[in-house]
mmCIF file of C-alpha atoms in Angstrom:
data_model
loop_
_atom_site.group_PDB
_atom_site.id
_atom_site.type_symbol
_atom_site.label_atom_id
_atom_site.label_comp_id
_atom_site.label_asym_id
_atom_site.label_seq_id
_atom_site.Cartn_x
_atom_site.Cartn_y
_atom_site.Cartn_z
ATOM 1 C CA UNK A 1 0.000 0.000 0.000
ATOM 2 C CA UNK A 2 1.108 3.581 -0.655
ATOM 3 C CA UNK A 3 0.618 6.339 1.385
ATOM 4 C CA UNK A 4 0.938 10.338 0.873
ATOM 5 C CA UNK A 5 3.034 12.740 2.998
ATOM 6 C CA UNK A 6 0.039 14.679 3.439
ATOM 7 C CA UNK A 7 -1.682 11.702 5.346
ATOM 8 C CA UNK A 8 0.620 10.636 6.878
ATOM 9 C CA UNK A 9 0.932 13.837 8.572
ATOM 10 C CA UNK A 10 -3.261 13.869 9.357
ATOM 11 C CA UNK A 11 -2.500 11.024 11.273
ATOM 12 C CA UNK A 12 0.548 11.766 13.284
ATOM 13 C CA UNK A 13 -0.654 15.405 13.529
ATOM 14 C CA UNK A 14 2.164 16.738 11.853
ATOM 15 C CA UNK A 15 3.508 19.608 9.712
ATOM 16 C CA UNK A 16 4.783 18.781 5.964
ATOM 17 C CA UNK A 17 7.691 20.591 4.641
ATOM 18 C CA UNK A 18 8.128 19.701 0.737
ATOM 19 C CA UNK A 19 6.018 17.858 -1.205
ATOM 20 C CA UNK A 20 2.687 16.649 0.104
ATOM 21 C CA UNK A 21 2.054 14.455 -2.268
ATOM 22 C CA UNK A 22 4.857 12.194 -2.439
ATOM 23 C CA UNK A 23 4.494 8.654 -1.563
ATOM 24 C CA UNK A 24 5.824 5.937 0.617
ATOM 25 C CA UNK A 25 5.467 2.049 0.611
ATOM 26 C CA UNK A 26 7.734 1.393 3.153
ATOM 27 C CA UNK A 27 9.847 2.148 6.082
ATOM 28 C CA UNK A 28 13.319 2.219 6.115
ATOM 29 C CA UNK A 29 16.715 3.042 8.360
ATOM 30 C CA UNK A 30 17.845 7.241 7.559
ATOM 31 C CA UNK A 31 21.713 5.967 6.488
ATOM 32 C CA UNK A 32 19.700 3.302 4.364
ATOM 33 C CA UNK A 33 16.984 5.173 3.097
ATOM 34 C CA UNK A 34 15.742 4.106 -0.214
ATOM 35 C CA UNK A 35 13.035 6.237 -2.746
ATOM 36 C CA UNK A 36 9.580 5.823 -1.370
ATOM 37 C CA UNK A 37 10.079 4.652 1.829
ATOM 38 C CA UNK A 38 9.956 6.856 4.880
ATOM 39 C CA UNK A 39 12.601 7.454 8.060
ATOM 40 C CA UNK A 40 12.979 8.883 11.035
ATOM 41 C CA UNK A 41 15.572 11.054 12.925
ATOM 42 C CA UNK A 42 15.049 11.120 16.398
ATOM 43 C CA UNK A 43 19.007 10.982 17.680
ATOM 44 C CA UNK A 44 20.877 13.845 16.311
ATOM 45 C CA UNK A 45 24.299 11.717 16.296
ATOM 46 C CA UNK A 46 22.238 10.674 12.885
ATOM 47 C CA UNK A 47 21.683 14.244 12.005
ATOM 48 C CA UNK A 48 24.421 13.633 8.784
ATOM 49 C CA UNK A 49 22.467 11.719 7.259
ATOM 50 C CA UNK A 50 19.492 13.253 6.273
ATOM 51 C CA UNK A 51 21.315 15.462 4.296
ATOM 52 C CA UNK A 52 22.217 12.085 2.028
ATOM 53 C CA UNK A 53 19.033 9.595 2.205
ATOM 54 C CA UNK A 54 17.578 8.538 -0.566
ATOM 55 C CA UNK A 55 14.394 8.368 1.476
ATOM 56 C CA UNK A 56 10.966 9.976 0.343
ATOM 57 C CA UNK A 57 9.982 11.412 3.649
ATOM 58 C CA UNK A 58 11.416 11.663 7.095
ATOM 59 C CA UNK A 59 10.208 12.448 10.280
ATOM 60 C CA UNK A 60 11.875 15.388 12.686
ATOM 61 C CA UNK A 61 10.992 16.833 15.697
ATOM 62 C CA UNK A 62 9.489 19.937 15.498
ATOM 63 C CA UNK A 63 12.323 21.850 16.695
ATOM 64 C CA UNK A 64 14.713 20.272 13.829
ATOM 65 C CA UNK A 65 16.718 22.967 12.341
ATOM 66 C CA UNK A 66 18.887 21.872 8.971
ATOM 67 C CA UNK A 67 22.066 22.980 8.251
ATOM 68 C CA UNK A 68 22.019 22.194 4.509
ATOM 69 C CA UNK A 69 19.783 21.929 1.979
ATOM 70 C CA UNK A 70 17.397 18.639 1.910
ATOM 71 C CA UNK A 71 15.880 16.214 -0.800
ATOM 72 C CA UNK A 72 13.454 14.470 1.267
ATOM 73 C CA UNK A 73 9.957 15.697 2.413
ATOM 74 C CA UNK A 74 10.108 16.284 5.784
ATOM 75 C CA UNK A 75 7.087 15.568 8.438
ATOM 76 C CA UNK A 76 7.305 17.454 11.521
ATOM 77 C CA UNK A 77 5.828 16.474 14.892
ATOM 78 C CA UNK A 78 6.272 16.482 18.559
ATOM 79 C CA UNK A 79 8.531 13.499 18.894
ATOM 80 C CA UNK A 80 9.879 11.955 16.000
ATOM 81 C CA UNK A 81 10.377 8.862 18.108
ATOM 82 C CA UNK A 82 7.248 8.161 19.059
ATOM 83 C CA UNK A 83 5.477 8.760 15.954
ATOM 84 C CA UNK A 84 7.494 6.105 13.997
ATOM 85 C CA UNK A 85 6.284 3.692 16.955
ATOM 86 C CA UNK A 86 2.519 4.627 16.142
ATOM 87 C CA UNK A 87 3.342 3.782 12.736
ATOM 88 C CA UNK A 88 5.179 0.891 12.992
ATOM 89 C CA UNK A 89 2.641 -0.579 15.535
ATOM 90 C CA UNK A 90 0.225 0.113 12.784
ATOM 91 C CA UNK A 91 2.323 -1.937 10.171
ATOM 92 C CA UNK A 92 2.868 -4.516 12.298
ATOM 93 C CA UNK A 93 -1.233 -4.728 12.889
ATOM 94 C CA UNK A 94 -1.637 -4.835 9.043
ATOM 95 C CA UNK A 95 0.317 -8.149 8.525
ATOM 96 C CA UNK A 96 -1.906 -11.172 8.269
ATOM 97 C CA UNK A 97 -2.452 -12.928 11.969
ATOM 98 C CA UNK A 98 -2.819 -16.650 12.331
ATOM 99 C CA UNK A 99 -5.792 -18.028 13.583
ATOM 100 C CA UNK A 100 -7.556 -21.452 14.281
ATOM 101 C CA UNK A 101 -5.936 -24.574 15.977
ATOM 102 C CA UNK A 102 -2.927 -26.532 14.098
ATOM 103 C CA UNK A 103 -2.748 -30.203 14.529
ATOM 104 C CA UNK A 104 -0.662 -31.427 16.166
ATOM 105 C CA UNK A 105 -1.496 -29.827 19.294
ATOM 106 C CA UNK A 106 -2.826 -31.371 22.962
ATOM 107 C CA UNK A 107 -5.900 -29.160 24.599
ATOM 108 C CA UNK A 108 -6.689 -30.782 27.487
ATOM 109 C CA UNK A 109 -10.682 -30.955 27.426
ATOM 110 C CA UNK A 110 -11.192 -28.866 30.242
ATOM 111 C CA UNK A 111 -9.012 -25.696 28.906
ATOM 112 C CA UNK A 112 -11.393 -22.676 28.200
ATOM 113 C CA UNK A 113 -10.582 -21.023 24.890
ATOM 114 C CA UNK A 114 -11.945 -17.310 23.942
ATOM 115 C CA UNK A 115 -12.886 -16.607 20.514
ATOM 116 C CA UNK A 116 -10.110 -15.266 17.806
ATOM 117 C CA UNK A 117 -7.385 -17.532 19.159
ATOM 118 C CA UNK A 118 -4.637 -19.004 17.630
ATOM 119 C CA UNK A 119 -2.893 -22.111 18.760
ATOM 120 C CA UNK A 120 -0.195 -23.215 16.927
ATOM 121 C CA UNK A 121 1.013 -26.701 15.766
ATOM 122 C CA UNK A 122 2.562 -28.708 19.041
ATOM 123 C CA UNK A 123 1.509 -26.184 21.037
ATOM 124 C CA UNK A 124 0.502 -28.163 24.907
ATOM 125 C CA UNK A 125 -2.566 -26.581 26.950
ATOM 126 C CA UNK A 126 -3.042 -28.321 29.895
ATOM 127 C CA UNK A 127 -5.499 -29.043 32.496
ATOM 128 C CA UNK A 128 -8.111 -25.974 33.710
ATOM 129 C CA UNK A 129 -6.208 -23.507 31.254
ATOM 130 C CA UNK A 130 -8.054 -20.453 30.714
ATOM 131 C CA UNK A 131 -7.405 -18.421 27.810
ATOM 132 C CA UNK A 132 -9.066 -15.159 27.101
ATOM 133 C CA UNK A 133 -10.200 -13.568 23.260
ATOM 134 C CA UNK A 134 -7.294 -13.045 20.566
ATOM 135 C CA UNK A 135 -4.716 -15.279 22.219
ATOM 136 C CA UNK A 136 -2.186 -16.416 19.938
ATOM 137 C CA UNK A 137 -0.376 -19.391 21.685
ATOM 138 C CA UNK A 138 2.762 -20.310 18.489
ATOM 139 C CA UNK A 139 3.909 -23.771 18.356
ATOM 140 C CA UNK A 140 6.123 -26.068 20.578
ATOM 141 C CA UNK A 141 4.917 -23.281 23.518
ATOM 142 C CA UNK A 142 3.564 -25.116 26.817
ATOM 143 C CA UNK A 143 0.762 -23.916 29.086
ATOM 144 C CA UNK A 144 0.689 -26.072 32.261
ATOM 145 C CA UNK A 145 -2.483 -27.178 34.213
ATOM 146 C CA UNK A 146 -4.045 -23.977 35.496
ATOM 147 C CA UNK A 147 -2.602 -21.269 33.775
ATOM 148 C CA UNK A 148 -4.934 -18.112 33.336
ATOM 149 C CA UNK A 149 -4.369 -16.385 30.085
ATOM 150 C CA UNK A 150 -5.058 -12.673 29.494
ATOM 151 C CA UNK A 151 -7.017 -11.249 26.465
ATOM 152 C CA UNK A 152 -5.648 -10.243 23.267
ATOM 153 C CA UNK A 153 -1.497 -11.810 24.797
ATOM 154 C CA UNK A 154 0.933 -13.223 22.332
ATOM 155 C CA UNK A 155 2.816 -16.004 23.755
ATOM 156 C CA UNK A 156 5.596 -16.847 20.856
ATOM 157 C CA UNK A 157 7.012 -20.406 20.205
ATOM 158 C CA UNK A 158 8.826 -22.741 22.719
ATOM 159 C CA UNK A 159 7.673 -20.472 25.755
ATOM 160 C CA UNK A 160 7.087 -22.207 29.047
ATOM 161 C CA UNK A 161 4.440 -21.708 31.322
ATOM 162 C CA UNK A 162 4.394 -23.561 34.612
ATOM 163 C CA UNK A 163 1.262 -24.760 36.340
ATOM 164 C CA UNK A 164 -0.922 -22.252 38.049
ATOM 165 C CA UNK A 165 1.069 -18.801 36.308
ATOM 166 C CA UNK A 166 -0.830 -15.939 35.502
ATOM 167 C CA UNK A 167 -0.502 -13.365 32.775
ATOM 168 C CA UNK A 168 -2.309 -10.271 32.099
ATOM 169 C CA UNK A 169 -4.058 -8.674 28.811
ATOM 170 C CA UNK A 170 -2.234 -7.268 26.178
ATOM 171 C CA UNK A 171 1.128 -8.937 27.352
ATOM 172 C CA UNK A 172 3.488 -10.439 24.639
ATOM 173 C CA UNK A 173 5.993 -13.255 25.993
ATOM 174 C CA UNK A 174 8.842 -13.712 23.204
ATOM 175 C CA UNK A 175 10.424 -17.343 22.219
ATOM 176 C CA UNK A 176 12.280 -19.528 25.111
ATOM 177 C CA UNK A 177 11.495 -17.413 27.902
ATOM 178 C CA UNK A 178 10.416 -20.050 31.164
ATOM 179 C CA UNK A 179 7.900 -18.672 33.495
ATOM 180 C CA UNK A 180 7.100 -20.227 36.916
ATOM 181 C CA UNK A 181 10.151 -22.705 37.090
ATOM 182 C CA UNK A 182 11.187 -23.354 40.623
ATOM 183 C CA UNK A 183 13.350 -20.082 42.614
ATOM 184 C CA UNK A 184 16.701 -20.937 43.332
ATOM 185 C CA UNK A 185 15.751 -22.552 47.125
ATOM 186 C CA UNK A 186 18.082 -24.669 49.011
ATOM 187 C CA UNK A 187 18.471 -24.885 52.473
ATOM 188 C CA UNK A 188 21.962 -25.840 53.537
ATOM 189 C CA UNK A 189 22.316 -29.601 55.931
ATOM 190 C CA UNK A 190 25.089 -31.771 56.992
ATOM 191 C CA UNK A 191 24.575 -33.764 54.076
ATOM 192 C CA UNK A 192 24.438 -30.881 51.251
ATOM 193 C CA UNK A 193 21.427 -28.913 49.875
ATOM 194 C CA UNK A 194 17.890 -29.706 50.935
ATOM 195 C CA UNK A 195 15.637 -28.337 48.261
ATOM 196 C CA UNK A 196 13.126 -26.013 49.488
ATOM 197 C CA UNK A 197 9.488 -26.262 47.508
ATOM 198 C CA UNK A 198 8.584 -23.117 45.435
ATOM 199 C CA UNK A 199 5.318 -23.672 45.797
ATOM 200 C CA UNK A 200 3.983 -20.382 44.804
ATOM 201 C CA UNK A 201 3.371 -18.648 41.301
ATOM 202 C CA UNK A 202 4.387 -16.371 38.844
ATOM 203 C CA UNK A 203 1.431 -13.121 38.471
ATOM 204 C CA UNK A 204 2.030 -10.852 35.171
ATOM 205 C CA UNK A 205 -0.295 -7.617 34.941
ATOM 206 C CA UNK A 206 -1.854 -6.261 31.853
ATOM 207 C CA UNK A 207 0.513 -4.390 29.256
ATOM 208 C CA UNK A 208 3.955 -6.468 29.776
ATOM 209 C CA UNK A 209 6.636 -7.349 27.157
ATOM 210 C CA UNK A 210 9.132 -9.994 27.958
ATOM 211 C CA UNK A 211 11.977 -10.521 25.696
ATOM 212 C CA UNK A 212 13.131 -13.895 24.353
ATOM 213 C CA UNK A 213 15.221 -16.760 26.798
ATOM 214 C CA UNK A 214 13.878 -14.898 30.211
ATOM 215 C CA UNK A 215 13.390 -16.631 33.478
ATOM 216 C CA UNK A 216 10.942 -15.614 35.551
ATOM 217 C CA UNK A 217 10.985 -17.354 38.832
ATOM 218 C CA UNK A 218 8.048 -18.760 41.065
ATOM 219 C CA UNK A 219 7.171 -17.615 44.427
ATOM 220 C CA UNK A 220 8.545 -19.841 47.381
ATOM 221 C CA UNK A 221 5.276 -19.132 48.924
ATOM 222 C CA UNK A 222 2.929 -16.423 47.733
ATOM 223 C CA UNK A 223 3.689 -14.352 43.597
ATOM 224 C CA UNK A 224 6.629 -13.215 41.736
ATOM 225 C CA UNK A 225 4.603 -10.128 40.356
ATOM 226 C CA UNK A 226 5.505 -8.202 37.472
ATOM 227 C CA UNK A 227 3.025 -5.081 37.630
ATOM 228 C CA UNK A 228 1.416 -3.479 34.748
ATOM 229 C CA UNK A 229 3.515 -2.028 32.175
ATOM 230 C CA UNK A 230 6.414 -3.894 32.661
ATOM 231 C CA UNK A 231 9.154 -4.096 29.934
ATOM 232 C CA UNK A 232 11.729 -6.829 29.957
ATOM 233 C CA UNK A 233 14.813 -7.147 27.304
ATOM 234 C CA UNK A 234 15.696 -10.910 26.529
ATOM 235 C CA UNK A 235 18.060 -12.828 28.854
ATOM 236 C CA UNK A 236 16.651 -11.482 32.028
ATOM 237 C CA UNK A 237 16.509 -13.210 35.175
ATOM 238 C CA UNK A 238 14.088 -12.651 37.854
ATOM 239 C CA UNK A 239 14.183 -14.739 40.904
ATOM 240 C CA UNK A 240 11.366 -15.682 43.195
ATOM 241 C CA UNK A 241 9.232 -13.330 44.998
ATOM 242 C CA UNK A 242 10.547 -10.368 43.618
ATOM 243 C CA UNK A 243 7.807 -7.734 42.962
ATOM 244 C CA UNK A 244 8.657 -5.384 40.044
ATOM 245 C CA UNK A 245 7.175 -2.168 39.815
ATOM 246 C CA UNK A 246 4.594 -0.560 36.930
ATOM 247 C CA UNK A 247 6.320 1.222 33.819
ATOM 248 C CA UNK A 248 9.650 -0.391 34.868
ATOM 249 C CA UNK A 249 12.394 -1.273 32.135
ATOM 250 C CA UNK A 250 15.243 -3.570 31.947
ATOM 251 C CA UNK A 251 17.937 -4.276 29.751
ATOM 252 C CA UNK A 252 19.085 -7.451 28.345
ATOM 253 C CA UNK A 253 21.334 -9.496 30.745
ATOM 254 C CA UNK A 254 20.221 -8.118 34.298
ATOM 255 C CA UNK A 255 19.776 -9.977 37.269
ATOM 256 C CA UNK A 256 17.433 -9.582 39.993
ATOM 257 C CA UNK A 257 17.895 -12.015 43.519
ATOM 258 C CA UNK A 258 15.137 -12.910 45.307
ATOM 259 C CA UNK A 259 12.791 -11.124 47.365
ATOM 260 C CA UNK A 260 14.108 -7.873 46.096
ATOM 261 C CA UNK A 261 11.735 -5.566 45.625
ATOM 262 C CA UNK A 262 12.097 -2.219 42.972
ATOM 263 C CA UNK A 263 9.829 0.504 42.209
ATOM 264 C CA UNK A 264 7.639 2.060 39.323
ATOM 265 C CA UNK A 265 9.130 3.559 36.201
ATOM 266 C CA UNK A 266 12.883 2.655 37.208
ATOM 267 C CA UNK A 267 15.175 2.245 34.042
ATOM 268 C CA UNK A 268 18.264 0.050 34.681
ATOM 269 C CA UNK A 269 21.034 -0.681 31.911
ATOM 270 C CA UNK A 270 22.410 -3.605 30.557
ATOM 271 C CA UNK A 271 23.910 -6.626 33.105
ATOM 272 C CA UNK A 272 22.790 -4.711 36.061
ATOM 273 C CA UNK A 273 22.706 -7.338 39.257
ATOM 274 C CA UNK A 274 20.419 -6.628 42.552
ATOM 275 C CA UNK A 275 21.225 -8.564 44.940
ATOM 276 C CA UNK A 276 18.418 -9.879 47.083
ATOM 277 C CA UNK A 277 15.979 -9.002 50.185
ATOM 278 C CA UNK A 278 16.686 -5.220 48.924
ATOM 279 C CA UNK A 279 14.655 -2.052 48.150
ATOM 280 C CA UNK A 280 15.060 -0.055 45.060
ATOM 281 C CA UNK A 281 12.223 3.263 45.152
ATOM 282 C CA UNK A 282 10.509 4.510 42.449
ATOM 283 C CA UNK A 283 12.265 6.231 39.671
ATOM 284 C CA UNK A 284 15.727 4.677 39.924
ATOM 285 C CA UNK A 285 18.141 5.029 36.915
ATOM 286 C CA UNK A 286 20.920 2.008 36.834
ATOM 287 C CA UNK A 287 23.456 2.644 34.882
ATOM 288 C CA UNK A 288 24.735 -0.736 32.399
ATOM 289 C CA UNK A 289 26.812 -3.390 34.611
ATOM 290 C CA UNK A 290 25.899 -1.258 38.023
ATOM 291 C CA UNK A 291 26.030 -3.890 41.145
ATOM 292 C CA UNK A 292 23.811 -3.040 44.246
ATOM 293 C CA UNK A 293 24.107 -4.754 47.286
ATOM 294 C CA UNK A 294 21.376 -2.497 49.232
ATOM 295 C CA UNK A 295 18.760 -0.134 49.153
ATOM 296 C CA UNK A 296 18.338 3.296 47.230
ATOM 297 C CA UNK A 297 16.105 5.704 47.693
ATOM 298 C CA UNK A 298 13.365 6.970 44.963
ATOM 299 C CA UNK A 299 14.916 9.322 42.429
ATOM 300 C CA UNK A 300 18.443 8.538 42.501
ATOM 301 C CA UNK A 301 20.750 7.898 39.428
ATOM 302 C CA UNK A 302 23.703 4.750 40.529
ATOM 303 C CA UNK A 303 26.553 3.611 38.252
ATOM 304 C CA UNK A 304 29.246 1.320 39.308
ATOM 305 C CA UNK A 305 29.929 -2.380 41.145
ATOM 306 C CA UNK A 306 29.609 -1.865 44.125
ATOM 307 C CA UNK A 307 27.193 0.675 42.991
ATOM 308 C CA UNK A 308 26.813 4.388 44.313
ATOM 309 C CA UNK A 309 25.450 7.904 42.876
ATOM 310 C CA UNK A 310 26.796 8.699 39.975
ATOM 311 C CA UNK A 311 28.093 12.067 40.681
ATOM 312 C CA UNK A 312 30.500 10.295 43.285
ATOM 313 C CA UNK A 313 31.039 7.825 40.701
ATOM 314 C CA UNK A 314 32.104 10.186 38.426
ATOM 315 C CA UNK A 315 34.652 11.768 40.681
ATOM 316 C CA UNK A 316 35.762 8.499 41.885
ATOM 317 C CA UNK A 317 36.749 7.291 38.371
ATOM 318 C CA UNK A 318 38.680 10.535 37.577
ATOM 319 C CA UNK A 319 40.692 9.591 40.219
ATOM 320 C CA UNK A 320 40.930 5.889 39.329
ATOM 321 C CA UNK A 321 42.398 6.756 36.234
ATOM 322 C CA UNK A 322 45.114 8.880 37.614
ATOM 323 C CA UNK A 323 46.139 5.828 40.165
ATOM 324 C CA UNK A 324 49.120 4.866 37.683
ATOM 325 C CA UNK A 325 50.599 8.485 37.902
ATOM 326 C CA UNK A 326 49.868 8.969 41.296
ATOM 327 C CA UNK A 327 51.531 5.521 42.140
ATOM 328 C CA UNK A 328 54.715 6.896 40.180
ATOM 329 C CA UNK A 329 54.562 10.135 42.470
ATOM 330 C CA UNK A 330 54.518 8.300 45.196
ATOM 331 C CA UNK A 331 56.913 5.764 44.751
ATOM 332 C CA UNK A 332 59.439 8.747 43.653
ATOM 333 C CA UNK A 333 58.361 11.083 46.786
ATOM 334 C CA UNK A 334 59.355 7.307 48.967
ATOM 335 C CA UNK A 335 62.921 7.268 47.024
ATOM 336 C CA UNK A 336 63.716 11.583 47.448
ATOM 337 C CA UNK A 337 62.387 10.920 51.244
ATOM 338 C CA UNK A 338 64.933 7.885 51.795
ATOM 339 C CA UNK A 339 68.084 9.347 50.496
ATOM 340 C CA UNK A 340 67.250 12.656 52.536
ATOM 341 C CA UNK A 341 67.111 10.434 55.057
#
């Protein structure tokens, strides 16, 4: 389908610069634009090259200012980056969904299936399942007995969902992530490791995205609860009974230890690691790789393992970097002090 500048800009509520009626059939990257597809510049580290794509249109932010002459038609809005994410969504929507039941697949006779759904081919949906309207289970995914399906979730292929697990509308749960496998319990004896039962579950709210090979734990006793809003990167681990907070957002590789609890709309890097029984408050920024062994208080920015704020951080490290020349000073200062002496 082809679409003008012009309505693209009705729908975004946007401002065209150039030529309204040129048309786009698809999306493309602004240093790989291509005629007739659109882009976006939302980072001005890319600023370059919308001076040189080939793309039809591109979207700014309202405040863009070129410093050279353009050949693209140019949509301004509010936020560049969050129109190309209504957009996209709406691609995304357009693309032909699966629906019905593949065979092979095992639904126990008990599950309860809303309408719209979409099981796919050795898909396993066991015992006293309920899933709600427009779920799309993909194949080789397994729903153990109990499970209570949102409406209108994606849950992609070879996810695992362990007996009694609970996951909210509107949730998508990408390939190989494990939800509701035992915590990591073991209490120590003279013999070893007695394994402690995790007998609780795993609760997702509505509205949260977990990336591919996850690991969400179970409760010992009681939930693990991811709350509403929720957005995990792939390879995350979350141990049991942690409690994350709404609007909260992870990286890929971080690690959170059991019973920890963090706040709403925190934002934590890359390979971040809590460690566990801790508090982290609302509105915490982690930098990537940041290590915290206890709790922080709402608001605050950390960076660093052992973690700390990152305006001590920062002076810290400009210090760390000097050690080599400050070890030099000293060792000379030791040598002028010993033949003075």
């Amino acid at each position: 389908m082809e679409f003008k500048a012009k309505d693209i800009a009705s729908l975004l509520r946007g401002v065209v610069e150039g030529d309204e009626n040129v048309t786009v059939n698809n999306v493309s990257k602004i240093e790989e634009g291509k005629p007739h597809t659109l882009a976006f510049l939302a980072n001005p580290k890319y600023e370059h090259y919308i001076y040189t794509t080939r793309a039809s249109i591109v979207l700014v932010n309202a405040d863009f200012q070129p410093s050279a002459p353009l050949s693209c038609t140019l949509i301004r809005v509010p936020s560049a980056y969050e129109a190309i994410a209504v957009l996209l969504k709406m691609y995304e929507n357009m693309r032909p969904q699966p629906s019905g039941i593949e065979q092979p697949s095992f639904i126990h006779e008990t599950a309860e299936i809303g309408e719209g759904h979409y099981i796919g081919a050795f898909a396993y949906i066991g015992k006293g399942v309920k899933l709600g309207k427009n779920v799309r289970i993909y194949p080789h995914a397994y729903i153990g007995d109990g499970v209570k399906v949102g409406d209108n979730t994606t849950i992609y292929a070879g996810v695992k969902v362990y007996y009694g697990c609970e996951i909210g509308n509107f949730c998508t749960i990408h390939a190989g992530t494990v939800i509701g496998a035992d915590g990591f319990g073991f209490a120590p004896s003279t013999e070893g490791y007695n394994k402690v039962a995790q007998i609780g579950n795993v609760v997702i709210e509505d509205n949260v995205e977990i990336g591919a090979n996850s690991c969400i734990d179970r409760a010992t006793m009681g939930s693990t609860r991811i709350l509403k809003g929720v957005k995990l990167d792939n390879l995350i681990q979350i141990a049991h009974n942690v409690v994350v907070g709404e609007n909260t957002v992870m990286a890929a590789q971080c690690g959170v230890a059991g019973t920890a609890k963090i706040g709403a709309n925190c934002m934590f890097g890359g390979q971040v690691g809590i460690a566990g029984h801790i508090s982290i408050g609302d509105g915490v920024h982690l930098a990537a790789q940041s290590g915290v062994m206890g709790d922080i208080e709402a608001g605050k920015t950390f960076m660093g393992a052992p973690a700390f704020e990152v305006a001590q951080y920062k002076k810290a490290y400009v210090v760390f970097r000097k050690l080599p020349e400050l070890y030099g000073q000293l060792r000379d200062l030791k040598k002028e002090i010993q033949t003075l002496k």
